[in-house]
Structures are given as structure tokens and as C-alpha cells.
Coordinates of N, CA and C in Angstrom, one line a residue:
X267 N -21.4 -10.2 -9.3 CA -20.3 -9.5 -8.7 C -19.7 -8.5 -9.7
X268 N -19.7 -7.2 -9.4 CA -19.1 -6.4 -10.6 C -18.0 -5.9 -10.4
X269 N -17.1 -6.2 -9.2 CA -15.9 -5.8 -8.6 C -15.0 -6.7 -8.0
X270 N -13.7 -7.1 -9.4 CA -12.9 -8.0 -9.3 C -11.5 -7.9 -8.8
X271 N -10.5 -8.2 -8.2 CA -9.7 -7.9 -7.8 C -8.4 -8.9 -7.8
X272 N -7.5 -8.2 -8.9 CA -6.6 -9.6 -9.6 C -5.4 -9.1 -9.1
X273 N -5.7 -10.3 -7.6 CA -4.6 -10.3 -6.5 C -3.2 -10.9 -6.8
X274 N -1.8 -10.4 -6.3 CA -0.5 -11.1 -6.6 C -0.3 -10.9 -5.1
X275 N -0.1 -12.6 -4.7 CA 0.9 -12.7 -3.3 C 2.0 -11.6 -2.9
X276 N 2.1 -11.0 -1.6 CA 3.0 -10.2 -1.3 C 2.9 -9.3 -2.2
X277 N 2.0 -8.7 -2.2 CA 2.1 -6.9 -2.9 C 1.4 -6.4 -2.9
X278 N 1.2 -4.8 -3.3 CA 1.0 -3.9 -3.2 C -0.6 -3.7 -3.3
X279 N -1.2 -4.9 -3.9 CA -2.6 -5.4 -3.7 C -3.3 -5.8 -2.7
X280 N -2.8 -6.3 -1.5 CA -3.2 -6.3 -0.2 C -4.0 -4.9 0.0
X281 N -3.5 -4.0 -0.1 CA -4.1 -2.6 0.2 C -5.7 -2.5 -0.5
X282 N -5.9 -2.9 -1.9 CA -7.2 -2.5 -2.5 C -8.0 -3.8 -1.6
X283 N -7.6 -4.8 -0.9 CA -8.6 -5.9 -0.5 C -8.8 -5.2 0.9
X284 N -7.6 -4.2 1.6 CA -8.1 -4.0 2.9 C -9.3 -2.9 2.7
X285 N -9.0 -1.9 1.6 CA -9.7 -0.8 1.1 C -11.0 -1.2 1.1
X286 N -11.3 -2.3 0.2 CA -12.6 -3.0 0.3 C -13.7 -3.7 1.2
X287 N -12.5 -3.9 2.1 CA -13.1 -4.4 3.2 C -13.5 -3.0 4.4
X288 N -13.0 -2.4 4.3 CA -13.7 -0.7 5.2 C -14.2 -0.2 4.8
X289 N -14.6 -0.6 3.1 CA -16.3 -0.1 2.4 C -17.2 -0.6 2.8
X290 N -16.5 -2.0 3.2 CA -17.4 -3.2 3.2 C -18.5 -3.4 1.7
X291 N -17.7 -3.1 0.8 CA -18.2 -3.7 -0.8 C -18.2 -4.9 -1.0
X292 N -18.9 -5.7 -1.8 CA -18.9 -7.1 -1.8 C -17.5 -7.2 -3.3
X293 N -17.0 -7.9 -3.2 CA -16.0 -8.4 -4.4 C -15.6 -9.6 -4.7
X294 N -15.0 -10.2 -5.6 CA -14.2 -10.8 -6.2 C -13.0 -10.9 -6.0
X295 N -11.9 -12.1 -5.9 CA -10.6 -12.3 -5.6 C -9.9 -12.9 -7.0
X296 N -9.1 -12.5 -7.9 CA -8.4 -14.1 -8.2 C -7.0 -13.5 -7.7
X297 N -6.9 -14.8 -7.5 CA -5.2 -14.6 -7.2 C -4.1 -15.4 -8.3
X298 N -3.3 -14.9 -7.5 CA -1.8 -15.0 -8.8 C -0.1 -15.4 -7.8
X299 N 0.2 -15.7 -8.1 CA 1.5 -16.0 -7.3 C 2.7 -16.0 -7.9
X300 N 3.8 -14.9 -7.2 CA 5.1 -14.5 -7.8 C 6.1 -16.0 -8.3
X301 N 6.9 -16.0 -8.9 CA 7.3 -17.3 -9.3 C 8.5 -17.4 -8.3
X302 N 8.5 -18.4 -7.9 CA 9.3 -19.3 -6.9 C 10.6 -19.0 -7.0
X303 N 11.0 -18.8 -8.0 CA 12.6 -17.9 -8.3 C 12.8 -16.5 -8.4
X304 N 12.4 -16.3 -9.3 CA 12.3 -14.7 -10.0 C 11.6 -13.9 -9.6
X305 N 10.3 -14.4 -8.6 CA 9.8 -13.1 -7.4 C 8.9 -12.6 -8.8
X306 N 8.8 -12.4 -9.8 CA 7.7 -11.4 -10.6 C 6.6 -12.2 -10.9
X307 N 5.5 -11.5 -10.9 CA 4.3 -12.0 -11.4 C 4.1 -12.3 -12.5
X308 N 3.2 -13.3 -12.5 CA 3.4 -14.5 -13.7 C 2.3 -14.0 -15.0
X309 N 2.8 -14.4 -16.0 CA 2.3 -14.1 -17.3 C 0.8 -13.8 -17.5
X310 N 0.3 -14.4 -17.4 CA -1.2 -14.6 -17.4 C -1.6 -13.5 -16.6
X311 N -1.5 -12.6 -15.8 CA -2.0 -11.2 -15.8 C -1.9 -10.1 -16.9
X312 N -0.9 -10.1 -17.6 CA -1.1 -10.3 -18.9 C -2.4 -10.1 -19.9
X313 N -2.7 -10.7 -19.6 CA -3.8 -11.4 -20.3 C -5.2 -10.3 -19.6
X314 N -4.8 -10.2 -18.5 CA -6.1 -9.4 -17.8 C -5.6 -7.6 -18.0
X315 N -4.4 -7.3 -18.3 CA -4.2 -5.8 -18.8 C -2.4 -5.9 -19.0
X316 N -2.2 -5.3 -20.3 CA -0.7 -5.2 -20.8 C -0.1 -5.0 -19.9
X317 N 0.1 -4.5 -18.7 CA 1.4 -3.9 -18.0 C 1.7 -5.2 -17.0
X318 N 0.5 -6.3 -16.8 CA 0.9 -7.0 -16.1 C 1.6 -7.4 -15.1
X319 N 0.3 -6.5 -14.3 CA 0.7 -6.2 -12.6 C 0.2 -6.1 -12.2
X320 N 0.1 -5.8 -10.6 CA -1.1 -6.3 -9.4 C -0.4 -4.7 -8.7
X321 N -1.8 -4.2 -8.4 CA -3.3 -4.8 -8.4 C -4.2 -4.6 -9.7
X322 N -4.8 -4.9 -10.0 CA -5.7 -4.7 -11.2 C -7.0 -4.6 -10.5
X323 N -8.3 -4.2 -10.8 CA -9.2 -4.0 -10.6 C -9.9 -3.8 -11.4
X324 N -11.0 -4.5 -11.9 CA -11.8 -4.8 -12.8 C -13.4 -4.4 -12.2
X325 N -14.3 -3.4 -12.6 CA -15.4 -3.4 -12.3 C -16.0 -3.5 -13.7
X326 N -16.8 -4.7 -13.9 CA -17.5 -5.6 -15.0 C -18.5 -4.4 -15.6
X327 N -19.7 -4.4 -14.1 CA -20.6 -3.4 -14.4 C -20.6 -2.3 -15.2
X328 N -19.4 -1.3 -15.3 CA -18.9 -0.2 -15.4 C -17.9 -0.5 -17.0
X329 N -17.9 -1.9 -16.8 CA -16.5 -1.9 -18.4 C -15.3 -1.2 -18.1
X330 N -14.7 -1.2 -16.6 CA -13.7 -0.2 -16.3 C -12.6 -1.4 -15.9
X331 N -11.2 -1.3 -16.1 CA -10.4 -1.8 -15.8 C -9.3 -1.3 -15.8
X332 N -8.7 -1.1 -14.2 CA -7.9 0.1 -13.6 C -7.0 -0.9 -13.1
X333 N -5.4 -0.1 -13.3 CA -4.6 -0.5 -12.7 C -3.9 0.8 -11.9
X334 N -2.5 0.9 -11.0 CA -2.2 1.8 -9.8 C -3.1 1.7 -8.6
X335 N -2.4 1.4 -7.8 CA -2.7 1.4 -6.5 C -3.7 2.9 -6.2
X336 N -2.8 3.9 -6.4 CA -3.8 5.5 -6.2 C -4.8 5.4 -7.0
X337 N -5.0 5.0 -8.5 CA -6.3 5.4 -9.1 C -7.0 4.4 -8.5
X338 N -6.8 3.4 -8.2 CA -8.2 2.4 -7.7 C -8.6 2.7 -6.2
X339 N -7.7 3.5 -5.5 CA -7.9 3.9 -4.0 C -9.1 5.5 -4.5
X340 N -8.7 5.9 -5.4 CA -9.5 7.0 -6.4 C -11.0 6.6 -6.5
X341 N -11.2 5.8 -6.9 CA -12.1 5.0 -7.9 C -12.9 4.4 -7.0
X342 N -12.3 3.7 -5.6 CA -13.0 2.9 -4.7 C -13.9 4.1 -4.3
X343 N -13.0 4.9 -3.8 CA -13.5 6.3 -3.2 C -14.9 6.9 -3.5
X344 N -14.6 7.2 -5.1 CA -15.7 7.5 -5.7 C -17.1 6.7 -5.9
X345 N -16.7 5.7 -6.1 CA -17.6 4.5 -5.3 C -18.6 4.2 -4.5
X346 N -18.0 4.9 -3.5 CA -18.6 4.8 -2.5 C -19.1 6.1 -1.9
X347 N -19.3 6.7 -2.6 CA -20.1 8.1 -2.2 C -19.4 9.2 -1.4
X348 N -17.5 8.6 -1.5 CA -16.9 9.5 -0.6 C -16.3 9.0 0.1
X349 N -16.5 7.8 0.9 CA -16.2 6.9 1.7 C -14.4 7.1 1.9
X350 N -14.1 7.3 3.2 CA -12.3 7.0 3.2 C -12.0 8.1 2.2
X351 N -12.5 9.2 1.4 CA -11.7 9.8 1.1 C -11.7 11.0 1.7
X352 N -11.2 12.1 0.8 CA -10.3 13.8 1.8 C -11.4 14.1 3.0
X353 N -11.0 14.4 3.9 CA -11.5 14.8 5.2 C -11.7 16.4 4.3
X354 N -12.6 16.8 5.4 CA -13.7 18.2 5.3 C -12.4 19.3 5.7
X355 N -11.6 19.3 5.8 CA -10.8 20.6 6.6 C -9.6 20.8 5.5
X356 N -9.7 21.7 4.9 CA -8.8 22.5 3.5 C -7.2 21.5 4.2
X357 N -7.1 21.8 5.3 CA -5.6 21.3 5.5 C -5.2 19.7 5.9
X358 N -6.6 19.4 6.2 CA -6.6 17.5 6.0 C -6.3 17.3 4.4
X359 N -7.4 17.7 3.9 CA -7.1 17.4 2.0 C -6.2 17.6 1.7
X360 N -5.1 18.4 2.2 CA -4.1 18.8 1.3 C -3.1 17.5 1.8
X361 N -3.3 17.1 3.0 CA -2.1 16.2 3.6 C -3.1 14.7 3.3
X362 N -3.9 14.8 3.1 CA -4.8 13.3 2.2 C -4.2 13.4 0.8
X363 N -3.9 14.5 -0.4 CA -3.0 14.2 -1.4 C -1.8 14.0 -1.5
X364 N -1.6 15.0 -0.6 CA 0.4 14.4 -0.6 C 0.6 12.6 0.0
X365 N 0.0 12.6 1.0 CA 0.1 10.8 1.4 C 0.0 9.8 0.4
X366 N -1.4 10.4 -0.3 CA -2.1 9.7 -1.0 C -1.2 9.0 -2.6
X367 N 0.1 10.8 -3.0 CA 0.7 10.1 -3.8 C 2.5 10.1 -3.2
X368 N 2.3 10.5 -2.2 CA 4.3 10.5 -1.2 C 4.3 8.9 -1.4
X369 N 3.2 7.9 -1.0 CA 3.6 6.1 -0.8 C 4.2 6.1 -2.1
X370 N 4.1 6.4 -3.0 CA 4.8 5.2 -4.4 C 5.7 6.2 -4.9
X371 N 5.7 7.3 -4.8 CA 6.0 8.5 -5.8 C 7.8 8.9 -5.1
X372 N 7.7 8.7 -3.9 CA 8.6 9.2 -2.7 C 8.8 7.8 -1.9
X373 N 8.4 7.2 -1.2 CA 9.1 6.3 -0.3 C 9.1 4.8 -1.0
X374 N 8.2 4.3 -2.2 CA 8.5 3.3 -3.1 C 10.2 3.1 -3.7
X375 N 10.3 3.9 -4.3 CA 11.4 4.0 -5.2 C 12.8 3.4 -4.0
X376 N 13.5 4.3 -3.4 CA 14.6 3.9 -2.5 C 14.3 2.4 -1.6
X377 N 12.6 1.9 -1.3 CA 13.0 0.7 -1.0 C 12.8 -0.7 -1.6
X378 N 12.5 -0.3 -3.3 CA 12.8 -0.9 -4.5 C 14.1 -1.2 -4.6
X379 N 14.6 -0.6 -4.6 CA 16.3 0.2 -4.9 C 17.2 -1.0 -3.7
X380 N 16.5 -1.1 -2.4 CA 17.4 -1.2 -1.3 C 16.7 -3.4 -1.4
X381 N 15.6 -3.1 -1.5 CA 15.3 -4.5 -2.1 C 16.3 -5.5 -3.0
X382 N 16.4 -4.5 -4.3 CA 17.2 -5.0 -5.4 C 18.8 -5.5 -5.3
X383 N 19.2 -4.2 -4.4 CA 21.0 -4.6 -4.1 C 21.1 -5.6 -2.8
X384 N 20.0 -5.6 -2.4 CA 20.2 -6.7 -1.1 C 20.3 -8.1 -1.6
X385 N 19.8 -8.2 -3.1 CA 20.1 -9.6 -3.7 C 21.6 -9.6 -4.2
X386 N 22.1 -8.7 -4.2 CA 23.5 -8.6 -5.3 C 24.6 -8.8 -4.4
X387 N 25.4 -10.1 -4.9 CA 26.3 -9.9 -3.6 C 27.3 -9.3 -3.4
X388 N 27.8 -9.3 -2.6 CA 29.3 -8.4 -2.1 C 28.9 -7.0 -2.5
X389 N 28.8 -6.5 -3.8 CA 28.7 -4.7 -4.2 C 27.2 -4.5 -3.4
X390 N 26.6 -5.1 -3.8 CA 25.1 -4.7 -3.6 C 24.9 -4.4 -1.9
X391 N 25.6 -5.2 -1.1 CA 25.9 -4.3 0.5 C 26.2 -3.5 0.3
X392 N 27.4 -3.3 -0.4 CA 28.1 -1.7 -0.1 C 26.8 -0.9 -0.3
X393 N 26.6 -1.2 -2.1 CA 25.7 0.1 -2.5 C 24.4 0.2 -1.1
X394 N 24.0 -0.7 -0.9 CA 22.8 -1.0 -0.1 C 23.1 0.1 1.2
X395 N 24.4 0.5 1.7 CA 24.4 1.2 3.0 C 24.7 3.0 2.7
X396 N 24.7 3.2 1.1 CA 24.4 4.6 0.5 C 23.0 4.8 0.6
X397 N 21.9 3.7 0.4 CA 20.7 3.5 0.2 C 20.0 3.9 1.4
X398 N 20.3 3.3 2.5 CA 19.3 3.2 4.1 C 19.5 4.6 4.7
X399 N 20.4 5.7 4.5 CA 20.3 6.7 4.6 C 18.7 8.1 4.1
X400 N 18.8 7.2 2.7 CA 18.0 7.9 1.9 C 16.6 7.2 2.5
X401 N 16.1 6.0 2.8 CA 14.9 5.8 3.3 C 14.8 6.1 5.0
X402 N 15.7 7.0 5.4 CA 16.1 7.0 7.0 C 15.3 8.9 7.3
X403 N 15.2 9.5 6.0 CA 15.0 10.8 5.9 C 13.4 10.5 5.7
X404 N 12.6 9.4 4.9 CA 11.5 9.1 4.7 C 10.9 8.7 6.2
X405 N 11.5 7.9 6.9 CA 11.4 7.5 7.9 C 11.1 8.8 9.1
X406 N 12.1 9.5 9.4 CA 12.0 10.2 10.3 C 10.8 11.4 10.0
X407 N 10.7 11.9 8.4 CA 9.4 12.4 8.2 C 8.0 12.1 8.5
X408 N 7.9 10.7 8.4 CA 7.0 9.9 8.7 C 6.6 9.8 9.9
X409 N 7.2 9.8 10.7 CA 7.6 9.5 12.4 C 7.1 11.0 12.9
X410 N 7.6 12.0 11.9 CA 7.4 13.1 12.6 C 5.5 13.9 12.3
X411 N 5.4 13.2 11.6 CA 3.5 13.5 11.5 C 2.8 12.8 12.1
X412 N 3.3 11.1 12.1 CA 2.5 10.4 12.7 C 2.2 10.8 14.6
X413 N 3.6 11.8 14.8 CA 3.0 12.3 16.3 C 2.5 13.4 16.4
X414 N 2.3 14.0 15.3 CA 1.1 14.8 15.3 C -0.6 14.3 15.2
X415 N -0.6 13.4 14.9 CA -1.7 13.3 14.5 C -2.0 11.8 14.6
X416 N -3.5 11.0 14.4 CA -3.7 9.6 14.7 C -3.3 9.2 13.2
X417 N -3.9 10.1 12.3 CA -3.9 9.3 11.5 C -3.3 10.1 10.0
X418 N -3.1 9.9 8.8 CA -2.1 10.3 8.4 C -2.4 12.1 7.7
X419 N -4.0 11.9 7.4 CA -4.5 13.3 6.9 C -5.3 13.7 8.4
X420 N -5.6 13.1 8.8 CA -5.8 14.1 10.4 C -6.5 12.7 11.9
X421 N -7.8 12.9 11.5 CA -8.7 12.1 13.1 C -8.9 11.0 12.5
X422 N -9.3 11.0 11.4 CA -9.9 9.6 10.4 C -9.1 8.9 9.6
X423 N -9.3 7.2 10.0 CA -8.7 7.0 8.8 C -9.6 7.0 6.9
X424 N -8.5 7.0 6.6 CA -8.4 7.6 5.2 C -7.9 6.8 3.9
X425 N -8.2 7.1 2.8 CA -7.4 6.0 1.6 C -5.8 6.5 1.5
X426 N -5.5 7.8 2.0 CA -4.1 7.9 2.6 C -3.1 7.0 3.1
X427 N -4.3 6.9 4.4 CA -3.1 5.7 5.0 C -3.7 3.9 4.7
X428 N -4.5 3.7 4.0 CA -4.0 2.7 3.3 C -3.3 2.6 2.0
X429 N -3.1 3.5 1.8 CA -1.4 3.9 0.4 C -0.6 3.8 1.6
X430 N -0.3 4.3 2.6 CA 0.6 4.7 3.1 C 1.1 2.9 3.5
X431 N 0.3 2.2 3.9 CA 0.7 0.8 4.8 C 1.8 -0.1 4.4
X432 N 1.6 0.2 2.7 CA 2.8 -1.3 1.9 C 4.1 -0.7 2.3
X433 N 4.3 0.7 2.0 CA 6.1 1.0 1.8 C 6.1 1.3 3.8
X434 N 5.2 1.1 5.0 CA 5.6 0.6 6.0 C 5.9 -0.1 6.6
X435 N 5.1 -1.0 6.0 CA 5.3 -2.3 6.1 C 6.6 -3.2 5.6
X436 N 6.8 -2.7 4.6 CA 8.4 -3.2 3.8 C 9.4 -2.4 4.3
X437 N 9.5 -1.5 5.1 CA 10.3 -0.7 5.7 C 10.3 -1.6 7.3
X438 N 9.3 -1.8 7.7 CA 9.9 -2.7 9.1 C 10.4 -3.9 8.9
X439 N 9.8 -4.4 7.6 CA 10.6 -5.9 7.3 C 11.9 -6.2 7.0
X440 N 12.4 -4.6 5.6 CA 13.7 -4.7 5.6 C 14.2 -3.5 5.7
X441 N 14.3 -2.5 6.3 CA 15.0 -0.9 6.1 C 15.2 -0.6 7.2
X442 N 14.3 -0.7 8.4 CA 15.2 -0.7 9.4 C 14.3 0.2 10.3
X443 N 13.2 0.1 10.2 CA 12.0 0.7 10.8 C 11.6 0.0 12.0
X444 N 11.9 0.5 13.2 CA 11.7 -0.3 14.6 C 11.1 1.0 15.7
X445 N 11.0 0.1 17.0 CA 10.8 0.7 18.0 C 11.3 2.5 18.0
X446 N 12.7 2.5 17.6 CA 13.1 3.6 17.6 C 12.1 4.8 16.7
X447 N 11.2 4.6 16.2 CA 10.1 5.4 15.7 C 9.0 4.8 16.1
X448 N 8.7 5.2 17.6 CA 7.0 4.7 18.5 C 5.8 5.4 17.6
X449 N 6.0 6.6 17.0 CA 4.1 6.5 16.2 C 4.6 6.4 14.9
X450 N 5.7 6.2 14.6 CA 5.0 4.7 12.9 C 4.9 3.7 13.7
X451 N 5.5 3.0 14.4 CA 5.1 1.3 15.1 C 4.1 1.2 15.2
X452 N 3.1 2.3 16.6 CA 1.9 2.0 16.8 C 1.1 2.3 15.6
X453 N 1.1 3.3 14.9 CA 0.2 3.4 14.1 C 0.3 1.8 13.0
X454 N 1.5 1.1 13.2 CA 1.2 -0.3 11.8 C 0.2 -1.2 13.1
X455 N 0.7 -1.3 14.6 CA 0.0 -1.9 14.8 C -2.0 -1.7 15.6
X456 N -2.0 -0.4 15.2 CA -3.3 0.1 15.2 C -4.1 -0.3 13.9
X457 N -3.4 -0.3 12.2 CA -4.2 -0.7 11.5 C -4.0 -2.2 11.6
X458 N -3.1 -2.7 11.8 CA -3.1 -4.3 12.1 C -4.5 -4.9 12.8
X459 N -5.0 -4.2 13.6 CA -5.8 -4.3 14.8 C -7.1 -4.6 14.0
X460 N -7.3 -3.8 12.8 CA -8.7 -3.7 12.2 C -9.4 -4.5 11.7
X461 N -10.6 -4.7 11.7 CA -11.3 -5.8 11.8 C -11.7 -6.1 10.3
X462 N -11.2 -5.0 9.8 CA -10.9 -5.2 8.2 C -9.6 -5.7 7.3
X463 N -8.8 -5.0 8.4 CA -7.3 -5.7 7.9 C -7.3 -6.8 8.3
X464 N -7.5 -7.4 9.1 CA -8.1 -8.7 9.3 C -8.4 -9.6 8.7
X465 N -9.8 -9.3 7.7 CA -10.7 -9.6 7.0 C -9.8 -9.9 5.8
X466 N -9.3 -8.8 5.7 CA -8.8 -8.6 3.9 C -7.8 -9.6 3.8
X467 N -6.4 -10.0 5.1 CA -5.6 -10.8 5.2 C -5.9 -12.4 5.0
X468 N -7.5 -12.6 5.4 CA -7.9 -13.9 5.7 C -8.0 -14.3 3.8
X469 N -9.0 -13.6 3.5 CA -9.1 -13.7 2.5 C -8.4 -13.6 1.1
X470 N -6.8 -12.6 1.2 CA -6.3 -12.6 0.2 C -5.1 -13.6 0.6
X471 N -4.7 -14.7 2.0 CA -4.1 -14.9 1.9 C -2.7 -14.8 2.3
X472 N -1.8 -15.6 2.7 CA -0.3 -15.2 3.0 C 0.1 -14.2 2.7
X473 N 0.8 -13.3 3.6 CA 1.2 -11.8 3.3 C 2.3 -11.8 4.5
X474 N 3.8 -11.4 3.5 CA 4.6 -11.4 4.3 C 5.0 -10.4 5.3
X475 N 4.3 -9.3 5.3 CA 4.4 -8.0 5.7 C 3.8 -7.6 6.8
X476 N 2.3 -8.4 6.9 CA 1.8 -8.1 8.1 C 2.3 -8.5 9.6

């Protein structure tokens, strides 16, 4: 096995196991689990690369050991001869980069932010209702391509919209992402549907998001 994948419960690692599973690449799992209090991943990834965090991805064969969600969605890509990445039409590629770095760069941050003060009591409401504004503009942008289009860079899906899935998925769970936006809905429960998301869930485990 030359393609390892150093999973953390609930996070942004789910994506490289669904990714994998729509190459249909054979891999490696270890997993890791947030600590029972403190929510952060535990020491001993660490051990597998300084920044110690998930997802990590380890290809043995290659002596390559990649961390970011985008460069290993990069790297799968390349991988695989192209596989899931930029569609053939100058104006799909361009909307396959911006998705590809808008998930962490642009809609991560504010529901980090809106995560954080939801733990903090009494202030952390207040600040929390300056916050849902700001992922409500993410939201309605979102909403407004997804009815353009099936999928996030155009007909196909893409390593776009597997970047795209975590900060939607944590937006319906806590920010406020409902019915009231019908093509983000359908589209979470279109890739829900996949016989890969599927796959990837069985395998990496409890995931609170799906």
C-alpha cells in the first residue's frame, strides 16, 4: 500500500477518503480521535508531520508527505492521470480554482469564528449574531451558482466540489443553512447519494456532518 491516509474523526479528512474512493485508489486508513474535551487532535500526529493535523497523506512509494486539504486534492488529481480535476472549458477551470481554494480560504474562516463563540457564554451569542451575517453572504453566493449549474465547476463532478462539501456541511449543521437554499440542499444530498461517499463514510467511520 503506498497511499496512507492519517484520518481525525469529524474533519476535514473525510473529503481525501471520499476523494479516494471516486478514483477508486486502493489506500490506507489510520485514524485518530479528537480528545473528549478539548475537540483537538491528539499528539501523536505529531509524530506523523509537525503541524499536526488531519488530513495528512502519506504516499510511501513516492517519499511524499502532504498535508492541506487543496494540495492532496492536487496531488490525488495528479495521480490519477487527471482524474476529478479542471474540466476542458477555459471557464469551468477557472470556477474549478476559485472553489477549489474559496472552501478554506473564504467560507472556512467565519465558520471557525462562529464555531468558537458558540462555546463562549453569554458574549460569545452576542458576538456569534455579528458572525451569521457574514457566512449568510457565503451562503447566498453559494446558492446562487449552485442554480446555475449541477455541479460546482460546471456538468462534472470535480475535486472542487469535494473541497467544497466540509464548510457545507458544517454550515447546515450549525450556521443556518436549510431548505431556504433548495440547490445547496439538493446538491449535499446528491453527493450524499454516492456510492463513494458512501464508501468513504463506512470506512473512515463516524462523521458528524453527513
Amino acid at each position: 500500500m503506498t497511499l496512507i491516509v492519517h484520518h481525525l474523526n469529524n474533519s476535514r479528512s473525510q473529503r481525501i477518503l471520499w476523494m479516494l474512493e471516486e478514483l477508486g485508489l486502493p489506500y490506507e486508513i489510520k485514524r485518530y480521535q479528537r480528545g473528549a474535551k478539548t475537540m483537538l487532535a491528539p499528539a501523536e500526529l505529531k509524530r506523523v508531520h509537525p503541524l499536526g493535523k488531519s488530513p495528512i497523506l502519506e504516499d510511501t512509494a513516492a517519499g511524499q508527505t502532504l498535508v492541506e486539504t487543496g494540495a492532496i486534492i492536487d496531488y490525488l488529481v495528479e495521480y490519477a492521470d487527471g482524474k476529478l480535476g479542471p474540466p476542458a472549458h477555459r471557464d469551468d477551470v477557472l470556477r474549478y480554482r476559485q472553489f477549489l481554494h474559496y472552501a478554506e480560504g473564504s467560507v472556512m474562516p467565519p465558520l471557525l469564528l462562529l464555531l468558537v463563540l458558540n462555546r463562549i457564554p453569554v458574549i460569545g451569542a452576542t458576538a456569534a449574531k455579528r458572525v451569521q451575517p457574514m457566512i449568510d453572504v457565503h451562503l447566498d453566493y453559494v446558492e446562487s451558482e449552485l442554480a446555475k449549474r449541477p455541479w460546482f465547476a460546471g456538468d462534472q463532478l470535480t475535486g472542487a466540489d469535494i473541497m467544497m462539501s466540509f464548510p457545507l456541511e458544517a454550515a447546515k449543521s450549525r450556521a443556518g443553512l436549510d431548505d431556504s437554499r433548495p440547490a445547496t440542499i439538493a446538491w449535499l444530498d446528491k453527493i450524499h447519494a454516492r456510492p463513494a461517499y458512501q464508501a468513504a463514510l463506512e470506512k473512515g467511520g463516524p462523521y458528524a456532518y453527513a
